[in-house]
Amino acid sequence: MSPRLIAVLLTAFLAVLGLATPAAATPAAAPVQTLTWTGNNSTTEYASAPTGALPGETTVVFENSEATGNTTGMSHTLTFDTSTPGYNHDVSLNILANPFDPTNGRHEAVVTLTPGKYRYYCTIPGHTAMVGEFVVSDGTGDTTPPAVTAAVAGDRDPSGSYLGSATVTLSATDAGSGVASVEYQLDGGAWTTYAAPVVVSTAGTHMLHYRATDVAGNTSAEGMAHFTIVARPGDTTAPSVSAAITGTQDSSGNYLDVATARITATDADSGVASVEYQLDSGAWTAYTAPVAVTAAGMHMLHYRATDVAGNISPEGMAHFTVVRSDTTAPVVSASLSGTQDADGHYVGKAVVTVTASDAGSGVASVEYKVDGGAWTAYAAPVPVSAAGSHTVGYRARDVAGNASAEGSVSFTVVAGGDTTAPSVALQITGKQDGGWNYVGSATVTVTATDAESGVGSVEYKVDESAWTRYAAPVVVPALGTHTVRARATDVAGNVAAEVAGSFRVVAAAPPPDACPSSDIRETVVIGGVDSQVENIDTGNGCTINDVIDENAEYASHDRFVKHVKAVTQELVANGVLSPGDRNRIVTAAIESGIGGDGRSVPAEGSARKASVRIG
């Protein structure tokens, strides 16, 4: 009898006796991975971001908090691109995070990724350089683990031991699906995700193991770095440590909204190993960046430092008070648009537009919910098309943390009418070079059509500018890469999906040099007479000496002087010469005697040696 059959019979027998253990319910499958982005005070890049992932359900974590280095209260978004060609557009994600929002800047979302490339960016004005991409690979064909190496650096004694501390830098590469993570384990401790070089300052012998995993799930063999740290000889002096509190203060010396503590430590012997601080009655914390304190009230900051030799400084202390300058919540409202019937019901669709303003610290976030659902970050007017009665709630929070009261609008949607959004198209025109760049400027033309209720409005935005009503083709002269977006709304209130196009504007090529063999003497010299006027380029590659052309043939000295007067007058008109410099040049021409005094001159009207055009 087979073991499987014996197990089946035994289970049935136990069930008869009432002793069988019921089968455990199958738990819901967890997301296959977690991808984390972080933000700090930078407006040009995310503090950290993934470069690769596996397909499937994924937890996205976006944290823009004091813990990740945001000490200024700056807002960032993590937004997935759903319009630029060449990327996957199947994930709609737009997370707004601020260190002072209800979740302290840490947000999560669950999305489903598919193989391909995704582009992400920050939509906050002025933060357009915060952009990146990552590749989702199914790992097909990649069975090779990453290559990972370690490099140990630091000052060493004659025996090879490291004096005071050693820094271990890990590097990993993967030519297949890409590196997903790098980890290290120090002296048998827990495996830790590697994010920056590891500084080890404890005296003794150390073993650091390391490994890397690629997107396809292949994990490298563990590597090992072995090294010994000894104390620097002769250091018995503790570090010197101080703190400075900065911020905007009121007349009483209180800090408005935020006080920033900056701790500085120095050690002339073995060097500073660590700096710590304790805020109020909290735990001692490693100091890595200025500490922003935003909680209103009196605060006590203790701080200390330890050097590589193990000497600990006396604790320092700073006392300060934070008060709120902005205690007023944002003003938030909502309006409804769409086609209404005789009873005031919205036909086919109602569009809810939420508006918030804050005269103090500024609006940090706006949220809405439909019919008691989850609160959602508000980014664009919200269409509601399901037939029936609806209530849309809304609220806002400012940067100082003040929250508005919740507002709501109620309405009814009935079937019928125009529920189809307009069609929108973009056309970019202009003179292009061989690389398809637009030379000098590009012209953006937007067209929209709607076969039912008709087009109500068309809007556009260039880069991160505000949405602007479109009335005529838009000329973009600014040099660089640009993204233009357009959308349209019909009379029934249906809003078209945004369309986007990217292009690059480059400067026009400079005109050819009109005088490739220029007279480049430092000053304007005519027939040996130095006018003391600088011999500058007139704008087309020709110098002033080139334009005067003293070596040409002139019918008489008087005709040469008239020629100099004419060309210098034109240079004054073009802003090349001042009237005073022109007078000095004309005087030099008069004194030069060119064209007369017995010189051989052609008859009037004879051809000159050269002709130079000004301008």
Coordinates of C-alpha atoms in Angstrom, one line a residue:
M1 CA 0.0 0.0 0.0
S2 CA 1.4 3.4 -1.0
P3 CA 2.3 6.0 1.7
R4 CA -0.1 8.5 0.0
L5 CA -3.0 6.0 0.3
I6 CA -2.1 5.3 3.9
A7 CA -2.2 9.0 4.7
V8 CA -5.6 9.4 3.1
L9 CA -7.1 6.5 5.0
L10 CA -5.6 7.7 8.3
T11 CA -7.1 11.2 7.8
A12 CA -10.5 9.7 7.1
F13 CA -10.3 7.5 10.2
L14 CA -9.4 10.4 12.4
A15 CA -12.2 12.4 10.9
V16 CA -14.7 9.7 11.9
L17 CA -13.4 9.9 15.5
G18 CA -13.6 13.7 15.4
L19 CA -9.8 14.0 15.9
A20 CA -8.8 15.3 12.5
T21 CA -7.2 18.8 12.4
P22 CA -9.1 21.0 10.0
A23 CA -7.1 22.3 7.0
A24 CA -5.7 25.8 7.5
A25 CA -7.2 28.5 5.4
T26 CA -4.9 29.4 2.5
P27 CA -3.5 32.9 3.3
A28 CA -3.8 35.6 0.7
A29 CA -0.6 35.8 -1.4
A30 CA 1.6 38.7 -0.3
P31 CA 3.1 41.1 -2.8
V32 CA 6.2 39.5 -4.5
Q33 CA 8.4 42.5 -3.5
T34 CA 8.6 45.9 -1.9
L35 CA 10.2 48.8 -3.8
T36 CA 11.2 51.9 -1.8
W37 CA 11.8 55.5 -2.8
T38 CA 13.0 58.2 -0.4
G39 CA 13.2 62.0 -0.6
N40 CA 15.3 64.6 1.3
N41 CA 16.1 68.3 0.8
S42 CA 17.2 67.8 -2.8
T43 CA 15.2 69.1 -5.7
T44 CA 17.3 67.3 -8.3
E45 CA 17.1 63.7 -7.3
Y46 CA 15.5 61.2 -5.0
A47 CA 17.6 60.2 -2.0
S48 CA 17.2 56.6 -3.0
A49 CA 15.3 54.6 -5.7
P50 CA 15.2 51.1 -7.1
T51 CA 16.7 50.2 -10.5
G52 CA 15.1 46.8 -11.1
A53 CA 12.1 44.7 -10.0
L54 CA 10.2 41.5 -10.7
P55 CA 6.7 41.5 -12.3
G56 CA 3.7 41.0 -10.2
E57 CA 1.9 42.6 -7.3
T58 CA 4.3 45.0 -5.6
T59 CA 4.3 47.2 -2.5
V60 CA 5.5 50.7 -3.3
V61 CA 6.9 52.7 -0.3
F62 CA 7.5 56.4 -0.7
E63 CA 9.0 58.1 2.3
N64 CA 9.8 61.8 2.3
S65 CA 10.5 62.5 6.0
E66 CA 12.9 63.8 8.6
A67 CA 14.2 60.3 8.9
T68 CA 15.2 60.2 5.2
G69 CA 16.9 63.6 5.4
N70 CA 14.1 66.1 4.7
T71 CA 14.7 68.8 7.3
T72 CA 13.0 71.7 5.5
G73 CA 9.4 70.4 5.3
M74 CA 9.6 70.2 1.5
S75 CA 6.9 68.3 -0.4
H76 CA 7.8 65.7 -3.1
T77 CA 5.7 63.4 -5.2
L78 CA 6.4 60.0 -6.6
T79 CA 4.5 59.9 -9.9
F80 CA 4.6 57.2 -12.6
D81 CA 4.7 58.4 -16.2
T82 CA 1.7 57.2 -18.2
S83 CA 2.2 59.2 -21.4
T84 CA 5.9 59.3 -22.6
P85 CA 6.5 56.8 -25.4
G86 CA 8.9 53.9 -24.7
Y87 CA 7.7 53.2 -21.1
N88 CA 5.0 51.0 -19.5
H89 CA 1.9 53.1 -18.9
D90 CA -0.2 50.5 -17.0
V91 CA 0.4 51.8 -13.4
S92 CA -1.2 55.0 -12.3
L93 CA 0.6 56.2 -9.2
N94 CA 0.8 59.7 -7.8
I95 CA 1.8 59.9 -4.1
L96 CA 2.3 63.3 -2.4
A97 CA 4.4 63.1 0.7
N98 CA 5.4 65.8 3.2
P99 CA 7.3 65.3 6.5
F100 CA 4.4 67.0 8.4
D101 CA 1.5 65.1 6.7
P102 CA -0.7 62.7 8.8
T103 CA 1.6 59.8 8.1
N104 CA 4.8 61.8 8.7
G105 CA 5.8 61.5 5.1
R106 CA 5.7 57.7 4.7
H107 CA 3.1 56.3 2.2
E108 CA 2.5 52.9 0.7
A109 CA 0.6 51.7 -2.3
V110 CA 0.1 48.2 -3.9
V111 CA 0.5 48.1 -7.7
T112 CA 0.9 45.3 -10.3
L113 CA 4.1 45.6 -12.4
T114 CA 4.6 44.0 -15.8
P115 CA 7.9 43.3 -17.7
G116 CA 9.3 46.5 -19.3
K117 CA 10.6 49.9 -18.3
Y118 CA 8.8 52.4 -16.0
R119 CA 9.6 56.1 -15.7
Y120 CA 8.9 58.1 -12.5
Y121 CA 9.3 61.8 -11.6
C122 CA 8.2 64.5 -9.1
T123 CA 5.5 66.9 -10.2
I124 CA 6.3 69.7 -7.7
P125 CA 7.2 72.9 -9.7
G126 CA 11.0 73.3 -9.7
H127 CA 11.6 69.7 -9.0
T128 CA 11.6 68.5 -12.7
A129 CA 15.1 67.1 -12.4
M130 CA 13.9 64.5 -10.0
V131 CA 13.3 61.8 -12.6
G132 CA 14.4 58.2 -13.1
E133 CA 13.5 54.8 -14.5
F134 CA 13.6 51.1 -13.5
V135 CA 13.3 47.9 -15.4
V136 CA 10.9 45.1 -14.6
S137 CA 12.4 41.7 -15.8
D138 CA 10.8 38.3 -15.6
G139 CA 14.3 36.9 -15.3
T140 CA 13.8 34.7 -18.4
G141 CA 17.2 33.3 -19.4
D142 CA 19.1 35.0 -16.5
T143 CA 20.7 32.2 -14.4
T144 CA 23.9 34.0 -13.6
P145 CA 24.2 35.7 -10.2
P146 CA 25.7 39.2 -9.8
A147 CA 29.4 39.8 -9.3
V148 CA 30.1 41.6 -6.0
T149 CA 33.4 42.9 -4.6
A150 CA 34.6 44.6 -1.4
A151 CA 37.3 47.2 -0.9
V152 CA 38.7 48.1 2.5
A153 CA 40.3 51.5 3.0
G154 CA 41.9 53.5 5.9
D155 CA 45.2 54.4 7.6
R156 CA 47.3 51.3 8.4
D157 CA 50.2 50.6 10.7
P158 CA 53.3 48.5 9.6
S159 CA 51.6 45.3 10.5
G160 CA 48.7 46.1 8.2
S161 CA 46.1 46.8 10.9
Y162 CA 43.8 49.8 10.4
L163 CA 44.3 52.7 12.7
G164 CA 41.1 53.9 14.4
S165 CA 38.7 52.8 11.7
A166 CA 38.3 51.0 8.4
T167 CA 35.8 51.8 5.6
V168 CA 34.4 48.9 3.5
T169 CA 32.9 49.8 0.1
L170 CA 30.8 47.2 -1.8
S171 CA 30.3 47.1 -5.6
A172 CA 27.9 44.8 -7.5
T173 CA 27.2 44.4 -11.2
D174 CA 24.8 42.1 -13.2
A175 CA 24.7 42.0 -17.0
G176 CA 21.5 40.1 -17.1
S177 CA 18.4 41.3 -15.2
G178 CA 20.2 43.9 -13.1
V179 CA 21.2 44.1 -9.4
A180 CA 18.2 44.1 -7.1
S181 CA 20.0 44.3 -3.7
V182 CA 23.4 44.2 -1.9
E183 CA 23.7 43.0 1.7
Y184 CA 26.4 42.7 4.3
Q185 CA 26.9 41.0 7.6
L186 CA 29.4 42.3 10.1
D187 CA 30.9 39.9 12.7
G188 CA 28.1 37.4 12.5
G189 CA 25.3 40.0 13.0
A190 CA 22.1 40.3 11.0
W191 CA 22.2 40.7 7.2
T192 CA 21.8 44.4 6.4
T193 CA 20.9 46.2 3.2
Y194 CA 24.0 48.0 1.9
A195 CA 23.3 51.7 1.1
A196 CA 26.6 53.4 1.7
P197 CA 30.2 52.5 2.6
V198 CA 30.4 50.8 6.0
V199 CA 32.6 52.4 8.7
V200 CA 33.9 50.0 11.4
S201 CA 35.7 51.7 14.3
T202 CA 35.6 49.1 17.1
A203 CA 39.1 47.9 17.9
G204 CA 39.7 44.2 17.2
T205 CA 39.5 41.6 14.4
H206 CA 36.5 41.8 12.1
M207 CA 34.9 39.7 9.4
L208 CA 32.5 41.3 6.9
H209 CA 30.5 38.9 4.7
Y210 CA 28.7 40.3 1.6
R211 CA 26.4 39.1 -1.2
A212 CA 24.2 40.5 -4.0
T213 CA 20.9 39.4 -5.6
D214 CA 19.7 40.2 -9.1
V215 CA 16.2 41.0 -10.3
A216 CA 15.8 37.4 -11.5
G217 CA 16.4 36.1 -8.0
N218 CA 20.0 34.8 -8.5
T219 CA 22.1 35.3 -5.3
S220 CA 25.9 35.5 -5.5
A221 CA 28.1 33.4 -3.3
E222 CA 29.1 35.1 -0.1
G223 CA 32.3 37.1 -0.2
M224 CA 34.4 38.0 2.9
A225 CA 36.6 40.8 3.9
H226 CA 38.9 40.2 6.9
F227 CA 40.7 43.1 8.8
T228 CA 41.9 44.3 12.2
I229 CA 41.4 47.7 13.8
V230 CA 43.7 49.0 16.5
A231 CA 43.5 52.3 18.5
R232 CA 45.6 55.2 17.4
P233 CA 48.4 55.5 19.9
G234 CA 48.6 58.3 22.4
D235 CA 45.0 59.8 22.1
T236 CA 43.5 60.4 25.6
T237 CA 41.8 63.7 24.7
A238 CA 38.0 63.7 24.1
P239 CA 36.6 65.4 21.0
S240 CA 35.3 69.0 21.1
V241 CA 31.6 69.2 20.2
S242 CA 29.2 72.2 19.8
A243 CA 25.7 72.9 18.6
A244 CA 24.2 75.8 16.7
I245 CA 20.4 76.4 16.6
T246 CA 19.2 78.3 13.6
G247 CA 15.8 79.5 12.2
T248 CA 13.5 82.5 12.0
Q249 CA 13.0 84.0 15.5
D250 CA 10.3 86.3 16.9
S251 CA 11.0 89.3 19.2
S252 CA 11.1 87.0 22.2
G253 CA 13.8 84.7 20.6
N254 CA 11.4 81.9 20.0
Y255 CA 11.8 80.0 16.7
L256 CA 8.9 80.2 14.2
D257 CA 7.6 76.8 13.0
V258 CA 11.0 75.1 13.0
A259 CA 14.4 75.2 14.7
T260 CA 17.3 73.4 13.1
A261 CA 20.1 72.1 15.3
R262 CA 23.5 71.6 13.6
I263 CA 26.1 69.7 15.7
T264 CA 29.8 70.0 15.0
A265 CA 32.6 67.8 16.4
T266 CA 36.4 67.8 15.9
D267 CA 39.2 65.7 17.2
A268 CA 42.8 66.5 16.4
D269 CA 44.2 63.1 17.4
S270 CA 42.5 59.9 16.4
G271 CA 39.5 61.6 14.7
V272 CA 35.8 61.7 15.5
A273 CA 34.1 58.3 15.3
S274 CA 30.5 59.2 16.1
V275 CA 28.2 62.1 17.2
E276 CA 24.9 61.5 19.0
Y277 CA 22.1 63.7 20.2
Q278 CA 19.1 63.4 22.6
L279 CA 16.0 65.5 22.0
D280 CA 14.0 66.2 25.2
S281 CA 13.6 62.7 26.9
G282 CA 14.1 60.7 23.7
A283 CA 16.7 58.0 23.0
W284 CA 20.3 58.9 22.1
T285 CA 20.4 59.0 18.3
A286 CA 23.3 59.0 15.8
Y287 CA 23.7 62.5 14.3
T288 CA 24.0 62.3 10.5
A289 CA 22.3 65.5 9.3
P290 CA 20.9 68.8 10.8
V291 CA 17.9 68.0 13.1
A292 CA 14.7 70.0 12.3
V293 CA 12.5 70.4 15.4
T294 CA 8.9 71.4 14.5
A295 CA 6.9 70.5 17.6
A296 CA 5.6 73.6 19.3
G297 CA 7.0 74.1 22.9
M298 CA 10.2 74.2 24.9
H299 CA 12.9 71.7 23.9
M300 CA 16.3 70.5 25.4
L301 CA 18.9 69.1 23.1
H302 CA 21.8 67.1 24.6
Y303 CA 24.7 66.1 22.4
R304 CA 28.1 64.3 22.7
A305 CA 30.9 62.9 20.5
T306 CA 33.2 59.9 20.7
D307 CA 36.6 59.7 19.0
V308 CA 38.2 56.6 17.4
A309 CA 40.3 56.0 20.5
G310 CA 37.1 55.7 22.5
N311 CA 37.3 59.1 24.4
I312 CA 33.8 60.5 25.0
S313 CA 33.2 64.3 25.2
P314 CA 31.1 65.8 28.1
E315 CA 27.5 66.3 27.2
G316 CA 26.6 69.6 25.7
M317 CA 23.1 71.2 26.0
A318 CA 21.0 73.6 23.9
H319 CA 17.7 75.0 25.1
F320 CA 15.1 76.6 22.7
T321 CA 11.4 77.1 22.1
V322 CA 9.4 76.6 18.9
V323 CA 6.1 78.5 18.3
R324 CA 3.6 78.3 15.5
S325 CA 3.6 81.2 13.1
D326 CA 0.8 79.7 11.0
T327 CA -2.2 78.5 13.1
T328 CA -4.8 79.0 10.4
A329 CA -6.1 76.0 8.5
P330 CA -6.3 76.1 4.7
V331 CA -9.5 77.3 2.9
V332 CA -10.9 74.5 0.8
S333 CA -14.0 74.4 -1.4
A334 CA -15.5 72.3 -4.2
S335 CA -17.5 73.1 -7.3
L336 CA -19.6 70.9 -9.6
S337 CA -19.8 71.1 -13.4
G338 CA -21.6 69.2 -16.1
T339 CA -24.9 69.2 -18.0
Q340 CA -28.0 69.3 -15.8
D341 CA -31.6 68.4 -16.5
A342 CA -34.7 70.3 -15.4
D343 CA -34.5 68.7 -11.9
G344 CA -30.8 69.8 -11.4
H345 CA -29.5 66.3 -11.8
Y346 CA -26.3 65.8 -13.8
V347 CA -26.8 64.0 -17.1
G348 CA -24.2 61.3 -17.7
K349 CA -21.5 62.7 -15.4
A350 CA -20.7 65.3 -12.8
V351 CA -17.1 66.7 -12.4
V352 CA -16.0 67.8 -9.0
T353 CA -13.2 70.4 -8.8
V354 CA -11.6 71.0 -5.4
T355 CA -9.7 74.3 -4.7
A356 CA -7.5 75.0 -1.7
S357 CA -5.5 78.0 -0.6
D358 CA -3.4 78.9 2.4
A359 CA -2.0 82.4 3.1
G360 CA 0.4 81.2 5.7
S361 CA 2.8 78.2 5.2
G362 CA 1.1 77.1 2.0
V363 CA -1.0 74.1 1.0
A364 CA 0.8 70.7 1.6
S365 CA -1.9 68.3 0.5
V366 CA -5.5 68.1 -0.7
E367 CA -7.6 64.9 -0.5
Y368 CA -11.1 63.7 -1.5
K369 CA -13.3 60.7 -1.0
V370 CA -16.3 59.5 -3.0
D371 CA -19.4 58.1 -1.1
G372 CA -17.4 57.3 2.1
G373 CA -14.6 55.6 0.3
A374 CA -10.9 55.9 1.1
W375 CA -9.3 59.3 1.2
T376 CA -7.3 59.9 -2.1
A377 CA -4.7 62.6 -3.0
Y378 CA -6.4 65.2 -5.2
A379 CA -4.5 65.9 -8.4
A380 CA -7.2 66.8 -11.0
P381 CA -10.9 67.3 -11.3
V382 CA -12.8 64.1 -10.3
P383 CA -15.5 62.8 -12.7
V384 CA -18.3 60.8 -11.2
S385 CA -20.4 59.0 -13.8
A386 CA -22.2 56.2 -11.9
A387 CA -26.0 56.8 -11.9
G388 CA -27.4 57.6 -8.4
S389 CA -26.9 60.0 -5.5
H390 CA -23.3 60.8 -4.5
T391 CA -21.4 62.7 -1.8
V392 CA -17.8 63.8 -2.3
G393 CA -15.9 64.8 0.8
Y394 CA -12.8 67.0 0.7
R395 CA -10.1 68.4 3.0
A396 CA -6.7 70.1 3.0
R397 CA -3.7 70.4 5.2
D398 CA -1.0 73.1 5.2
V399 CA 2.8 72.8 5.6
A400 CA 2.5 73.9 9.2
G401 CA 0.2 70.9 9.9
N402 CA -3.1 72.7 10.2
A403 CA -6.0 70.7 8.8
S404 CA -9.2 72.1 7.4
A405 CA -12.6 70.9 8.5
E406 CA -14.0 68.3 6.1
G407 CA -16.4 69.7 3.4
S408 CA -18.7 67.9 1.1
V409 CA -20.9 68.3 -2.0
S410 CA -23.9 66.1 -2.8
F411 CA -25.5 65.6 -6.2
T412 CA -27.3 63.1 -8.4
V413 CA -26.2 61.6 -11.7
V414 CA -28.7 60.3 -14.2
A415 CA -28.1 58.2 -17.3
G416 CA -28.0 59.8 -20.8
G417 CA -26.4 62.7 -22.5
D418 CA -22.8 63.0 -23.6
T419 CA -20.4 60.8 -21.7
T420 CA -17.6 60.7 -24.3
A421 CA -14.5 62.9 -23.7
P422 CA -13.1 65.0 -26.6
S423 CA -10.3 63.9 -28.8
V424 CA -7.0 65.9 -28.4
A425 CA -4.0 66.0 -30.6
L426 CA -0.6 67.8 -30.4
Q427 CA 1.5 68.9 -33.4
I428 CA 5.1 70.3 -32.9
T429 CA 6.6 72.2 -35.8
G430 CA 9.6 74.3 -36.6
K431 CA 13.0 74.1 -38.3
Q432 CA 14.9 71.0 -37.4
D433 CA 18.6 70.0 -37.6
G434 CA 20.0 66.6 -38.5
G435 CA 19.3 65.3 -34.9
W436 CA 15.6 66.2 -35.2
N437 CA 16.2 69.1 -32.7
Y438 CA 14.2 72.3 -33.3
V439 CA 16.5 75.2 -34.1
G440 CA 15.8 78.5 -32.3
S441 CA 12.2 77.6 -31.3
A442 CA 9.4 75.1 -31.7
T443 CA 5.7 75.8 -32.3
V444 CA 3.1 73.7 -30.5
T445 CA -0.4 73.4 -32.0
V446 CA -3.2 71.8 -30.1
T447 CA -6.4 70.5 -31.8
A448 CA -9.5 69.1 -30.1
T449 CA -12.8 67.7 -31.5
D450 CA -16.0 66.5 -29.8
A451 CA -18.8 65.1 -31.9
E452 CA -21.5 65.3 -29.2
S453 CA -21.8 68.4 -27.0
G454 CA -18.8 70.1 -28.5
V455 CA -15.5 71.3 -27.1
G456 CA -15.8 73.6 -24.2
S457 CA -12.2 74.4 -23.4
V458 CA -8.6 73.4 -24.4
E459 CA -5.6 73.8 -22.0
Y460 CA -1.9 73.2 -22.3
K461 CA 1.2 73.4 -20.1
V462 CA 4.9 73.5 -21.0
D463 CA 7.1 71.5 -18.6
E464 CA 6.0 72.3 -15.0
S465 CA 4.2 75.6 -15.7
A466 CA 0.5 76.1 -14.8
W467 CA -2.3 74.9 -17.0
T468 CA -3.1 77.7 -19.5
R469 CA -6.1 78.1 -21.7
Y470 CA -5.1 77.4 -25.3
A471 CA -6.1 80.1 -27.9
A472 CA -3.4 80.0 -30.6
P473 CA -0.2 78.0 -31.4
V474 CA 2.4 78.4 -28.7
V475 CA 6.0 79.2 -29.5
V476 CA 8.6 77.7 -27.2
P477 CA 12.0 79.6 -27.6
A478 CA 13.8 78.4 -24.5
L479 CA 16.8 76.1 -25.2
G480 CA 16.7 72.6 -23.8
T481 CA 14.4 69.6 -23.6
H482 CA 10.7 70.3 -23.0
T483 CA 7.5 68.3 -22.4
V484 CA 4.2 69.9 -23.5
R485 CA 0.8 68.5 -22.3
A486 CA -2.7 69.2 -23.5
R487 CA -6.2 68.3 -22.4
A488 CA -9.7 69.3 -23.4
T489 CA -13.1 69.4 -21.7
D490 CA -16.4 69.3 -23.7
V491 CA -19.6 71.2 -22.9
A492 CA -21.0 68.2 -21.0
G493 CA -18.0 68.3 -18.6
N494 CA -16.1 65.2 -20.0
V495 CA -12.3 65.7 -19.6
A496 CA -10.0 64.1 -22.1
A497 CA -7.0 62.2 -21.0
E498 CA -3.8 64.3 -21.2
V499 CA -1.7 63.9 -24.3
A500 CA 2.0 64.8 -24.2
G501 CA 4.9 65.3 -26.5
S502 CA 8.6 65.9 -25.8
F503 CA 11.1 67.9 -28.0
R504 CA 14.4 69.7 -27.7
V505 CA 15.2 73.3 -28.8
V506 CA 18.8 74.1 -29.7
A507 CA 20.5 77.4 -30.6
A508 CA 20.8 78.4 -34.2
A509 CA 24.2 77.9 -35.7
P510 CA 26.3 81.1 -35.7
P511 CA 26.7 82.8 -39.1
P512 CA 29.9 82.0 -41.1
D513 CA 33.0 84.1 -40.4
A514 CA 32.9 87.0 -42.9
C515 CA 36.6 87.6 -42.4
P516 CA 38.4 84.3 -41.9
S517 CA 41.8 86.1 -42.1
S518 CA 41.1 89.0 -39.7
D519 CA 43.3 91.9 -38.8
I520 CA 43.6 91.1 -35.1
R521 CA 45.8 94.0 -33.9
E522 CA 44.8 95.1 -30.4
T523 CA 43.8 98.6 -31.3
V524 CA 42.5 100.3 -34.5
V525 CA 45.7 101.5 -36.4
I526 CA 45.3 103.4 -39.7
G527 CA 48.4 104.0 -41.8
G528 CA 50.6 103.7 -38.7
V529 CA 48.4 106.1 -36.6
D530 CA 47.1 104.4 -33.4
S531 CA 43.6 105.6 -32.5
Q532 CA 43.9 103.8 -29.0
V533 CA 40.4 102.3 -29.7
E534 CA 40.1 98.6 -29.1
N535 CA 40.0 96.6 -32.3
I536 CA 36.9 94.5 -31.5
D537 CA 34.8 92.0 -33.5
T538 CA 31.9 93.8 -35.2
G539 CA 29.6 90.8 -34.8
N540 CA 30.3 88.7 -38.0
G541 CA 33.9 87.8 -37.5
C542 CA 35.3 91.0 -38.9
T543 CA 37.3 93.4 -36.7
I544 CA 37.1 97.3 -37.0
N545 CA 40.4 97.3 -38.9
D546 CA 38.9 94.8 -41.4
V547 CA 35.9 97.1 -41.9
I548 CA 38.1 100.2 -42.4
D549 CA 40.2 98.2 -44.9
E550 CA 43.2 100.6 -45.1
N551 CA 45.0 98.5 -47.7
A552 CA 42.2 98.9 -50.3
E553 CA 42.7 101.5 -53.1
Y554 CA 40.9 104.8 -52.8
A555 CA 40.6 107.6 -55.3
S556 CA 41.8 110.2 -52.9
H557 CA 42.6 110.8 -49.2
D558 CA 39.3 112.6 -48.9
R559 CA 37.4 109.6 -50.3
F560 CA 39.2 107.3 -47.8
V561 CA 38.2 109.6 -44.9
K562 CA 34.6 109.7 -46.1
H563 CA 34.7 105.9 -46.3
V564 CA 35.9 105.7 -42.6
K565 CA 33.3 108.2 -41.5
A566 CA 30.5 106.1 -43.2
V567 CA 31.5 102.7 -41.8
T568 CA 32.1 104.0 -38.3
Q569 CA 28.8 105.8 -38.3
E570 CA 27.1 102.5 -39.1
L571 CA 29.1 100.8 -36.2
V572 CA 27.8 103.5 -33.8
A573 CA 24.2 102.9 -35.0
N574 CA 24.7 99.1 -34.4
G575 CA 26.0 99.7 -30.9
V576 CA 29.5 98.5 -31.7
L577 CA 31.3 101.9 -31.2
S578 CA 30.6 104.9 -29.0
P579 CA 30.6 108.3 -30.6
G580 CA 33.8 109.2 -28.8
D581 CA 35.6 106.1 -30.1
R582 CA 34.3 107.0 -33.6
N583 CA 35.8 110.5 -33.4
R584 CA 39.2 109.0 -32.4
I585 CA 39.1 106.6 -35.4
V586 CA 38.1 109.4 -37.8
T587 CA 40.9 111.6 -36.5
A588 CA 43.4 108.7 -37.0
A589 CA 42.1 108.3 -40.6
I590 CA 42.6 112.0 -41.3
E591 CA 46.1 112.0 -39.9
S592 CA 47.0 108.8 -41.8
G593 CA 47.2 110.4 -45.3
I594 CA 45.9 107.2 -46.9
G595 CA 44.7 107.7 -50.5
G596 CA 46.7 110.9 -51.1
D597 CA 50.1 112.6 -50.8
G598 CA 51.4 111.3 -54.0
R599 CA 50.2 107.7 -53.6
S600 CA 49.3 105.9 -56.7
V601 CA 45.5 105.9 -56.7
P602 CA 43.1 104.5 -59.3
A603 CA 40.6 106.6 -61.1
E604 CA 37.3 107.2 -59.3
G605 CA 35.0 104.2 -59.6
S606 CA 37.8 101.6 -59.9
A607 CA 37.3 98.3 -58.0
R608 CA 38.7 97.9 -54.5
K609 CA 40.7 95.0 -53.3
A610 CA 38.1 93.8 -50.9
S611 CA 34.6 94.6 -49.8
V612 CA 33.5 94.0 -46.2
R613 CA 29.9 94.1 -45.2
I614 CA 28.9 95.3 -41.7
G615 CA 26.3 93.5 -39.6

